[in-house]
PDB file of C-alpha atoms in Angstrom:
ATOM      1  CA  MET A  64     -33.550  16.456   3.927  1.00  0.00           C
ATOM      2  CA  ALA A  65     -36.773  16.934   5.098  1.00  0.00           C
ATOM      3  CA  GLY A  66     -39.554  14.206   6.139  1.00  0.00           C
ATOM      4  CA  THR A  67     -42.070  14.094   3.163  1.00  0.00           C
ATOM      5  CA  ALA A  68     -45.077  11.488   3.455  1.00  0.00           C
ATOM      6  CA  THR A  69     -44.291  10.892  -0.415  1.00  0.00           C
ATOM      7  CA  PRO A  70     -41.746   8.416  -1.330  1.00  0.00           C
ATOM      8  CA  ILE A  71     -38.001   9.442  -1.658  1.00  0.00           C
ATOM      9  CA  PHE A  72     -36.221   7.359  -4.370  1.00  0.00           C
ATOM     10  CA  PRO A  73     -32.490   7.666  -5.203  1.00  0.00           C
ATOM     11  CA  GLN A  74     -31.681  10.887  -7.688  1.00  0.00           C
ATOM     12  CA  THR A  75     -28.432   9.939  -9.170  1.00  0.00           C
ATOM     13  CA  VAL A  76     -27.566   6.099 -10.120  1.00  0.00           C
ATOM     14  CA  LYS A  77     -24.017   5.324  -9.340  1.00  0.00           C
ATOM     15  CA  ASN A  78     -21.896   2.295  -9.764  1.00  0.00           C
ATOM     16  CA  TYR A  79     -18.995   2.289  -7.141  1.00  0.00           C
ATOM     17  CA  VAL A  80     -15.695   0.298  -7.661  1.00  0.00           C
ATOM     18  CA  ALA A  81     -12.421  -0.770  -5.798  1.00  0.00           C
ATOM     19  CA  GLN A  82      -9.644  -2.888  -6.351  1.00  0.00           C
ATOM     20  CA  ILE A  83      -7.316  -4.797  -3.986  1.00  0.00           C
ATOM     21  CA  LEU A  84      -4.357  -5.344  -5.325  1.00  0.00           C
ATOM     22  CA  ASN A  85      -0.691  -7.038  -4.024  1.00  0.00           C
ATOM     23  CA  ALA A  86       0.493  -3.533  -2.826  1.00  0.00           C
ATOM     24  CA  ASP A  87      -2.578  -2.581  -0.841  1.00  0.00           C
ATOM     25  CA  ALA A  88      -2.123  -5.651   1.948  1.00  0.00           C
ATOM     26  CA  SER A  89      -4.758  -6.091   4.097  1.00  0.00           C
ATOM     27  CA  ASN A  90      -5.671  -1.851   4.099  1.00  0.00           C
ATOM     28  CA  VAL A  91      -9.202  -1.114   3.312  1.00  0.00           C
ATOM     29  CA  LYS A  92     -10.110   0.487   0.387  1.00  0.00           C
ATOM     30  CA  THR A  93     -13.311   2.947   0.156  1.00  0.00           C
ATOM     31  CA  LEU A  94     -15.975   1.484  -1.718  1.00  0.00           C
ATOM     32  CA  VAL A  95     -19.018   4.323  -1.139  1.00  0.00           C
ATOM     33  CA  THR A  96     -18.812   7.307   0.747  1.00  0.00           C
ATOM     34  CA  GLY A  97     -22.370   8.476   1.445  1.00  0.00           C
ATOM     35  CA  ALA A  98     -23.914  10.982  -0.136  1.00  0.00           C
ATOM     36  CA  ALA A  99     -24.866  14.938   1.138  1.00  0.00           C
ATOM     37  CA  ASN A 100     -28.381  12.827   1.624  1.00  0.00           C
ATOM     38  CA  GLY A 101     -27.066   9.371   2.060  1.00  0.00           C
ATOM     39  CA  SER A 102     -26.693   6.614  -0.447  1.00  0.00           C
ATOM     40  CA  LYS A 103     -28.597   3.217  -1.380  1.00  0.00           C
ATOM     41  CA  ILE A 104     -26.819  -0.064  -1.996  1.00  0.00           C
ATOM     42  CA  GLU A 105     -28.869  -2.103  -4.137  1.00  0.00           C
ATOM     43  CA  ALA A 106     -25.933  -4.762  -5.072  1.00  0.00           C
ATOM     44  CA  ILE A 107     -22.028  -5.669  -3.825  1.00  0.00           C
ATOM     45  CA  THR A 108     -20.210  -8.075  -6.209  1.00  0.00           C
ATOM     46  CA  VAL A 109     -16.714  -9.175  -5.890  1.00  0.00           C
ATOM     47  CA  ALA A 110     -14.863 -11.104  -8.738  1.00  0.00           C
ATOM     48  CA  SER A 111     -11.163 -12.055  -8.125  1.00  0.00           C
ATOM     49  CA  THR A 112      -8.278 -13.025 -10.435  1.00  0.00           C
ATOM     50  CA  ASP A 113      -6.320 -14.656  -7.396  1.00  0.00           C
ATOM     51  CA  THR A 114      -5.894 -18.436  -7.385  1.00  0.00           C
ATOM     52  CA  SER A 115      -5.970 -18.616  -3.949  1.00  0.00           C
ATOM     53  CA  ALA A 116      -9.477 -17.876  -2.216  1.00  0.00           C
ATOM     54  CA  ARG A 117      -9.549 -15.047  -0.250  1.00  0.00           C
ATOM     55  CA  ASP A 118     -11.579 -13.889   3.020  1.00  0.00           C
ATOM     56  CA  VAL A 119     -12.838 -10.089   2.182  1.00  0.00           C
ATOM     57  CA  GLN A 120     -14.585  -7.758   5.017  1.00  0.00           C
ATOM     58  CA  LEU A 121     -16.988  -5.175   4.535  1.00  0.00           C
ATOM     59  CA  VAL A 122     -16.476  -2.212   7.018  1.00  0.00           C
ATOM     60  CA  ILE A 123     -18.041   0.846   7.621  1.00  0.00           C
ATOM     61  CA  THR A 124     -16.434   4.060   9.033  1.00  0.00           C
ATOM     62  CA  ILE A 125     -18.370   6.470  11.079  1.00  0.00           C
ATOM     63  CA  SER A 126     -16.853   9.213  13.146  1.00  0.00           C
ATOM     64  CA  SER A 127     -13.592   7.671  12.454  1.00  0.00           C
ATOM     65  CA  VAL A 128     -14.525   4.223  14.014  1.00  0.00           C
ATOM     66  CA  VAL A 129     -14.014   1.513  11.962  1.00  0.00           C
ATOM     67  CA  TYR A 130     -16.681  -0.956  12.154  1.00  0.00           C
ATOM     68  CA  VAL A 131     -16.469  -4.715  10.543  1.00  0.00           C
ATOM     69  CA  LEU A 132     -20.112  -5.718   8.930  1.00  0.00           C
ATOM     70  CA  THR A 133     -19.279  -9.142   7.620  1.00  0.00           C
ATOM     71  CA  THR A 134     -16.278 -11.085   6.395  1.00  0.00           C
ATOM     72  CA  VAL A 135     -17.158 -13.364   3.197  1.00  0.00           C
ATOM     73  CA  SER A 136     -15.094 -16.059   1.375  1.00  0.00           C
ATOM     74  CA  ILE A 137     -14.310 -15.330  -1.889  1.00  0.00           C
ATOM     75  CA  PRO A 138     -13.368 -18.911  -4.087  1.00  0.00           C
ATOM     76  CA  ALA A 139     -10.041 -18.526  -6.076  1.00  0.00           C
ATOM     77  CA  SER A 140     -10.835 -17.051  -9.426  1.00  0.00           C
ATOM     78  CA  SER A 141     -14.440 -16.125  -8.858  1.00  0.00           C
ATOM     79  CA  GLY A 142     -15.684 -14.349 -11.673  1.00  0.00           C
ATOM     80  CA  SER A 143     -12.929 -14.511 -13.710  1.00  0.00           C
ATOM     81  CA  ILE A 144     -13.427 -18.091 -15.072  1.00  0.00           C
ATOM     82  CA  ASN A 145     -16.935 -19.987 -16.241  1.00  0.00           C
ATOM     83  CA  SER A 146     -17.035 -22.313 -13.314  1.00  0.00           C
ATOM     84  CA  ALA A 147     -16.325 -20.069 -10.586  1.00  0.00           C
ATOM     85  CA  PRO A 148     -19.212 -17.245 -10.450  1.00  0.00           C
ATOM     86  CA  ALA A 149     -18.645 -13.647  -8.979  1.00  0.00           C
ATOM     87  CA  ILE A 150     -19.992 -13.431  -5.137  1.00  0.00           C
ATOM     88  CA  ASP A 151     -22.984 -11.595  -4.662  1.00  0.00           C
ATOM     89  CA  ILE A 152     -22.074 -10.244  -1.060  1.00  0.00           C
ATOM     90  CA  LEU A 153     -25.818  -8.687  -0.324  1.00  0.00           C
ATOM     91  CA  ARG A 154     -27.206 -12.046  -1.046  1.00  0.00           C
ATOM     92  CA  ASN A 155     -24.491 -14.059   0.874  1.00  0.00           C
ATOM     93  CA  ALA A 156     -25.583 -16.192   3.803  1.00  0.00           C
ATOM     94  CA  GLN A 157     -22.462 -15.056   5.804  1.00  0.00           C
ATOM     95  CA  TRP A 158     -24.630 -11.342   6.117  1.00  0.00           C
ATOM     96  CA  PRO A 159     -28.246 -11.977   6.973  1.00  0.00           C
ATOM     97  CA  GLY A 160     -29.225  -9.011   8.683  1.00  0.00           C
ATOM     98  CA  LEU A 161     -29.781  -6.522   6.115  1.00  0.00           C
ATOM     99  CA  SER A 162     -33.018  -4.672   5.355  1.00  0.00           C
ATOM    100  CA  TYR A 163     -35.188  -5.499   2.307  1.00  0.00           C
ATOM    101  CA  ASP A 164     -36.667  -2.974  -0.266  1.00  0.00           C
ATOM    102  CA  ALA A 165     -40.483  -3.070  -1.018  1.00  0.00           C
ATOM    103  CA  ASN A 166     -39.788  -6.040  -3.575  1.00  0.00           C
ATOM    104  CA  GLY A 167     -37.952  -8.336  -0.936  1.00  0.00           C
ATOM    105  CA  ASN A 168     -34.132  -7.424  -2.331  1.00  0.00           C
ATOM    106  CA  LYS A 169     -31.836  -7.192   0.608  1.00  0.00           C
ATOM    107  CA  ILE A 170     -29.934  -3.705   0.371  1.00  0.00           C
ATOM    108  CA  LEU A 171     -27.786  -1.324   2.455  1.00  0.00           C
ATOM    109  CA  TYR A 172     -28.321   2.141   3.226  1.00  0.00           C
ATOM    110  CA  VAL A 173     -24.881   4.128   3.838  1.00  0.00           C
ATOM    111  CA  ALA A 174     -25.754   7.636   5.629  1.00  0.00           C
ATOM    112  CA  SER A 175     -24.242  10.892   4.784  1.00  0.00           C
ATOM    113  CA  GLY A 176     -20.414  11.009   5.505  1.00  0.00           C
ATOM    114  CA  ALA A 177     -20.156   7.265   6.370  1.00  0.00           C
ATOM    115  CA  VAL A 178     -17.853   5.164   4.330  1.00  0.00           C
ATOM    116  CA  LEU A 179     -18.516   1.773   2.945  1.00  0.00           C
ATOM    117  CA  GLY A 180     -14.960  -0.264   2.751  1.00  0.00           C
ATOM    118  CA  ILE A 181     -13.610  -3.681   1.572  1.00  0.00           C
ATOM    119  CA  LYS A 182     -10.142  -5.236   2.466  1.00  0.00           C
ATOM    120  CA  SER A 183      -8.938  -8.651   2.110  1.00  0.00           C
ATOM    121  CA  LEU A 184      -7.706 -10.140   5.221  1.00  0.00           C
ATOM    122  CA  ALA A 185      -4.382 -11.749   3.501  1.00  0.00           C
ATOM    123  CA  THR A 186      -2.426 -10.141   0.867  1.00  0.00           C
ATOM    124  CA  VAL A 187      -3.630 -10.638  -2.687  1.00  0.00           C
ATOM    125  CA  THR A 188      -0.962 -12.471  -4.762  1.00  0.00           C
ATOM    126  CA  SER A 189       1.416 -10.729  -7.138  1.00  0.00           C
ATOM    127  CA  GLY A 190       0.112  -9.688 -10.433  1.00  0.00           C
ATOM    128  CA  LYS A 191      -3.426 -10.506  -9.194  1.00  0.00           C
ATOM    129  CA  GLU A 192      -6.752  -8.282  -7.989  1.00  0.00           C
ATOM    130  CA  ILE A 193      -9.986  -8.375  -5.985  1.00  0.00           C
ATOM    131  CA  ASP A 194     -12.531  -6.153  -7.715  1.00  0.00           C
ATOM    132  CA  CYS A 195     -15.467  -4.913  -6.039  1.00  0.00           C
ATOM    133  CA  LEU A 196     -18.495  -3.169  -7.930  1.00  0.00           C
ATOM    134  CA  ALA A 197     -21.566  -1.382  -5.903  1.00  0.00           C
ATOM    135  CA  VAL A 198     -24.595  -0.658  -7.469  1.00  0.00           C
ATOM    136  CA  GLY A 199     -27.096   2.052  -5.761  1.00  0.00           C
ATOM    137  CA  GLY A 200     -27.757   5.503  -5.881  1.00  0.00           C
ATOM    138  CA  ASP A 201     -27.495   8.796  -4.147  1.00  0.00           C
ATOM    139  CA  PHE A 202     -30.023  10.567  -2.595  1.00  0.00           C
TER     140      PHE A 202
END
C-alpha cells in the first residue's frame, strides 16, 4: 500500500474466531491471518467451558518462525457462567506493551502474511472448549 498523508482506516470489518478442543492438545490454532495490506485487531475475547483454569498463549508466526506474544490465565468457566466473565486479552495486565489507537484503546496490528494464533498450554478437558473472538478489520 502506498504512503499517504490522509488517515487510512480498515476497509473490511472482521470477526475472527478460533476454538480450542481436547483433540487440539497444545497445538496452535489460527486466529487471524494478516490481509494483503495488513489487519488491525481492536479486541480479543476468550471464553471457556472448561471447569479447570487454563493458560493460553497468543503467538505470531512470521516467516515460519513462531514468536510468543503473551500468556494469559483463563479462569474456569470464564464467559460461560455469570460469575466468571470472559477475558479481554488486549486489556489484560499480562500484555502491557501494545500500541494504542487515537482513542486510547489497545490495538494489535497483524502484518500481511503474519499469522496470529492461540493455544492452550495444557489439553482442554474432554467435552469442553475454549473459544476466542478477535474483532477488527482488514486494510
